[in-house]
Backbone as a ProteinNet text record, in pm:
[ID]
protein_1_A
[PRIMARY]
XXXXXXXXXXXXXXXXXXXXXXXXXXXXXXXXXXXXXXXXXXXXXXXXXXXXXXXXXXXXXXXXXXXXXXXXXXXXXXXXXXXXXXXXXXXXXXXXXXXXXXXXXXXXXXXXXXXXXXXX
[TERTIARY]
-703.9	-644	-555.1	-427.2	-378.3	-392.9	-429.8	-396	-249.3	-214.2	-90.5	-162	-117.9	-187.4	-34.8	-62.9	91.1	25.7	117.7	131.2	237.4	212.7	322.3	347.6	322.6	371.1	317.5	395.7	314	460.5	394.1	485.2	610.4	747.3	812.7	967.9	1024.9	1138.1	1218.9	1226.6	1388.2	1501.9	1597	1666.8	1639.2	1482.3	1420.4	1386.9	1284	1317.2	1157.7	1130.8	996.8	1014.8	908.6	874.8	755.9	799.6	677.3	645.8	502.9	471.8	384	445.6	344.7	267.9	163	153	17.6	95.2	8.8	-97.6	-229.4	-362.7	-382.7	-425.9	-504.9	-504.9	-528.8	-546.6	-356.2	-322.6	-205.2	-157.8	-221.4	-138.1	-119	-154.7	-128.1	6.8	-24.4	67.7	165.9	215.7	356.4	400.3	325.9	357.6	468.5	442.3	517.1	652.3	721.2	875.1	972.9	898.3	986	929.6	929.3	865.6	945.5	922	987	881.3	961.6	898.2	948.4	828.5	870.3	793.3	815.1	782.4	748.5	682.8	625.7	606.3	679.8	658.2	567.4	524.4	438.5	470.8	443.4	518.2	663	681.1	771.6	737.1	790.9	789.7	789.4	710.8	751.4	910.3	992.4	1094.6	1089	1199	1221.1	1314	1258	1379.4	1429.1	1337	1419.6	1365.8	1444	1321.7	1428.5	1336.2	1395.6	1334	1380.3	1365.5	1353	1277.8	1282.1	1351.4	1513.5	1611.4	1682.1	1592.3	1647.8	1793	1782	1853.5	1825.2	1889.6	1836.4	1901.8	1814.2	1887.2	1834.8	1900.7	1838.4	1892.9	1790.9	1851.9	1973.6	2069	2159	2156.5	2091.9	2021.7	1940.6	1941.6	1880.5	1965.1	2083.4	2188.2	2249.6	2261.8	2288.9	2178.6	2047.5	1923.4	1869.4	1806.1	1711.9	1725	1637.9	1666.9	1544	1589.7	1420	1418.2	1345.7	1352.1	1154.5	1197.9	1060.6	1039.7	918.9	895.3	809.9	847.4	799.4	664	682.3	569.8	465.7	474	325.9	317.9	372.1	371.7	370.9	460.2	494.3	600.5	655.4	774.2	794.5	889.6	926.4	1019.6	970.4	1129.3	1143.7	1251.2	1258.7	1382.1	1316.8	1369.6	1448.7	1595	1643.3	1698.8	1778.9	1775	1721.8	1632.7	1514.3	1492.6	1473	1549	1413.6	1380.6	1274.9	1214.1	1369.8	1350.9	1279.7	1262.2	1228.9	1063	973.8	877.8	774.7	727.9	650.8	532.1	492.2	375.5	468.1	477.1	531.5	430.5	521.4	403.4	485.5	416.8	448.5	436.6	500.2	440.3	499	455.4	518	485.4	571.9	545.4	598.8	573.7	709.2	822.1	855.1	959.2	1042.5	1146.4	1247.1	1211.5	1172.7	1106	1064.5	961.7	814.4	686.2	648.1	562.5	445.4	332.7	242.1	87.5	163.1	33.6	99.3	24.4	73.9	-9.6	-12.7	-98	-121.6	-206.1	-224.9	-183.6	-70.7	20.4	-10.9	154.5	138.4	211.7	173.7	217.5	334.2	436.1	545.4	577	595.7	611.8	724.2	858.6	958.3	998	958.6	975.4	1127.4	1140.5	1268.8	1266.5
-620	-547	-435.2	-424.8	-285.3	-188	-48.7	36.5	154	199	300.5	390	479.5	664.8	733.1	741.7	862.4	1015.5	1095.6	1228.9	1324.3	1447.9	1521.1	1560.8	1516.3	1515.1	1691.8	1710.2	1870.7	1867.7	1998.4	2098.8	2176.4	2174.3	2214.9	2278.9	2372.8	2406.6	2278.5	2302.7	2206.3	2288.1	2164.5	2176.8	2187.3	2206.7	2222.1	2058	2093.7	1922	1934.2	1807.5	1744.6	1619.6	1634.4	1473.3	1450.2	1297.9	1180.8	1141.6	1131.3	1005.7	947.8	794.9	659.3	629.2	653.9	578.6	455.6	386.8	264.6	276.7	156.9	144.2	24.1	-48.1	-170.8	-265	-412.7	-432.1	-446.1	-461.7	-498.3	-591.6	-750.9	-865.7	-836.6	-789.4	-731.1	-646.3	-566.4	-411.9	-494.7	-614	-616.2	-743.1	-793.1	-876.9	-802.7	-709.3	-603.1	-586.3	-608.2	-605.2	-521.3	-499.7	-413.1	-338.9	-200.8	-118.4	-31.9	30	94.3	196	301.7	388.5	353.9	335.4	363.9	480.5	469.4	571.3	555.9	662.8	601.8	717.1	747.3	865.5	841.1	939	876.9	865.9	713.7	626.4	554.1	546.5	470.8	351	278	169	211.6	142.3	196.1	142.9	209.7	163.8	204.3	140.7	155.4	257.8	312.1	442	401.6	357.9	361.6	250.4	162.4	35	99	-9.8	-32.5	-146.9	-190.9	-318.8	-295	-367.1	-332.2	-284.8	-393.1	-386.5	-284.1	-174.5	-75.8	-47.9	-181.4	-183.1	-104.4	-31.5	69.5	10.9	68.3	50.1	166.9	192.3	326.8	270.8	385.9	318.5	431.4	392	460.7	605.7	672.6	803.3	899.6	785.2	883.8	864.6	790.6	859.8	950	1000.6	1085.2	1233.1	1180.7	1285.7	1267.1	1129.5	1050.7	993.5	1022.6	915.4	867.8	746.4	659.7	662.9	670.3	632.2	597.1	531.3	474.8	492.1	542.5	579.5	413.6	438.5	221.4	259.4	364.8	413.3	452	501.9	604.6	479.4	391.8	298.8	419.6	456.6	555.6	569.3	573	550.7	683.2	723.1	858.2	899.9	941	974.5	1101.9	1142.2	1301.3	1285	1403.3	1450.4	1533.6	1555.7	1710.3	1711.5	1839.9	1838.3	1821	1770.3	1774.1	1794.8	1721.2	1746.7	1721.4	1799	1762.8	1606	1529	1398.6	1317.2	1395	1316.3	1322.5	1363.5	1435.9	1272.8	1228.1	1103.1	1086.6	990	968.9	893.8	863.3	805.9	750.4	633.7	473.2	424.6	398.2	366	225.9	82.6	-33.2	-138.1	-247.6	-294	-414.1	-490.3	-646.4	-736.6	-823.8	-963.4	-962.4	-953.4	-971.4	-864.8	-806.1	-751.9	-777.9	-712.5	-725.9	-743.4	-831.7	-871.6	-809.6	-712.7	-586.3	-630.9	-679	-719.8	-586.1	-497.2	-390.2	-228.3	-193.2	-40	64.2	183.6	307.6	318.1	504.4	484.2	568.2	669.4	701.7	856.6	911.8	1074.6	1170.3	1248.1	1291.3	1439.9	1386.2	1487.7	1561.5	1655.9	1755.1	1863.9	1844.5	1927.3	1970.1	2124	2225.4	2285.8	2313.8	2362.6	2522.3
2250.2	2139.8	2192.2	2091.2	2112.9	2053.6	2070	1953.2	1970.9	1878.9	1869.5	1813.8	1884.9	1827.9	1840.1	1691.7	1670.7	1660.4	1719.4	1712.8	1706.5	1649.7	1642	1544.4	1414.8	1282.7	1269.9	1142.9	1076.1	1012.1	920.1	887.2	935.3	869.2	964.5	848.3	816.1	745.8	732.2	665.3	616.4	747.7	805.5	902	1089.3	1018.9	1186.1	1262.5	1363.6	1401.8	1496.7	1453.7	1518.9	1648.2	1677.2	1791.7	1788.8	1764	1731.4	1862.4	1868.2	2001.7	1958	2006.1	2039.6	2097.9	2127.5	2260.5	2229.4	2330.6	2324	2430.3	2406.9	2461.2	2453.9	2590.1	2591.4	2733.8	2736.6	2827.8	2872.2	3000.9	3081.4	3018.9	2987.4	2936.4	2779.3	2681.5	2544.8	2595.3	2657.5	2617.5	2677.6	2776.1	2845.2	2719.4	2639	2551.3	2402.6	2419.7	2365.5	2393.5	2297.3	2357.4	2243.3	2123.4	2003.7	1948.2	1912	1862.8	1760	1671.2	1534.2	1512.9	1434	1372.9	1203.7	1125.1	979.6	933.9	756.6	680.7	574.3	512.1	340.2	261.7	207.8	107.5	-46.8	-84.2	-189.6	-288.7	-355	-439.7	-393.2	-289.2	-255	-153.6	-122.5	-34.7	116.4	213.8	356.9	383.6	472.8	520.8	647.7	701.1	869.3	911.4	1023.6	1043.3	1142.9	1272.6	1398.4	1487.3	1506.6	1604.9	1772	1838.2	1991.4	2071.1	2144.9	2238.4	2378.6	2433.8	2589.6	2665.9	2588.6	2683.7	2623.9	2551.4	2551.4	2372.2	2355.6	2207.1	2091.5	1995.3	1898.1	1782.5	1698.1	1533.4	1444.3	1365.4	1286.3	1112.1	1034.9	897.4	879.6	781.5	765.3	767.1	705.1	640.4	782.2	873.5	986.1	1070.6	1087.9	1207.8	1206.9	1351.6	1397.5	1421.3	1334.5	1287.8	1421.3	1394.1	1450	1583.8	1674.2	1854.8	1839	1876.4	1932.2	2056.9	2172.3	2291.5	2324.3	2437.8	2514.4	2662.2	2689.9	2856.9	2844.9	2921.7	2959.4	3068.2	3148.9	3235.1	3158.9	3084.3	2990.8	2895.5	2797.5	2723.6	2592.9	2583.5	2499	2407	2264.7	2245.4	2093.2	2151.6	2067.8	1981.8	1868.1	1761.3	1727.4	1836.9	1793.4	1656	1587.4	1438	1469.3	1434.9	1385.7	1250.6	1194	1109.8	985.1	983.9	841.6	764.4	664.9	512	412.2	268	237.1	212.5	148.4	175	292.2	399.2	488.1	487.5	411.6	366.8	364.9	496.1	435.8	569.5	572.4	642.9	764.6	861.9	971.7	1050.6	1059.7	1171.6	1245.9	1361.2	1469	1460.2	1495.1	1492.2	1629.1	1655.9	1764.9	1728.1	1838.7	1823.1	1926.1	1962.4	2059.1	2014.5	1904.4	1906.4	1756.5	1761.5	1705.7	1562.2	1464.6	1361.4	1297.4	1387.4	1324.1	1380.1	1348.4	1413.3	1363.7	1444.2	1379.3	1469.3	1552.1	1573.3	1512.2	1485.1	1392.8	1452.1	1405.3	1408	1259.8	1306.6	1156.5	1074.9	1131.8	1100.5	1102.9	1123.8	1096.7	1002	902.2	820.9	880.2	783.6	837.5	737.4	658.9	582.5	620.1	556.5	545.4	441	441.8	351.3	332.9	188.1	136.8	210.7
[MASK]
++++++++++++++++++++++++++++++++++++++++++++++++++++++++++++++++++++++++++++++++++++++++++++++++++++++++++++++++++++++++

């Protein structure tokens, strides 16, 4: 099994800026089976959506609304993968999950997520 433990989340002004970490746990042949990882989100009463994936080879995608905000990056050494926030807007006000998978978006291991709170 794998697990993802997100951290980082809290409270933070509107305009200020946070960092998320991933990090993954488990045996060697799981964790290198891993090749795509995303951060989504879920505000309450809304649907989760996707903010920021990435690929081994290092490929990114972001949703519209978080470029230029939002970086995904991944330490491949620690099995770690991170979404620093700036700018921060109350909209951005939701629970954040970490998820991964083989392949490019179909994420079938998650965390269990961390709550981010940006104040007016």
């Amino acid at each position: 099994q794998v697990q993802l433990v997100e951290s980082g989340g809290g409270l933070v002004q509107a305009g200020g800026s946070l960092r998320l970490s991933c990090a993954a746990s488990g045996s060697f042949f799981r964790l290198n089976r891993l090749n795509a990882w995303a951060w989504f989100r879920q505000a309450p009463g809304e649907q989760r959506e996707l903010v920021a994936a990435i690929t081994s080879g290092r490929s990114t995608n972001y949703a519209d609304s978080m470029k230029g905000r939002f970086t995904i990056s991944r330490d491949n050494a620690k099995n770690t993968v991170y979404l620093q926030m700036n700018s921060l807007k109350p909209e951005d006000t939701a629970v954040y999950y970490c998820a991964a998978g083989s392949v490019a978006g179909m994420y079938d291991v998650w965390g269990q997520g961390t709550q981010v709170t940006v104040s007016s």
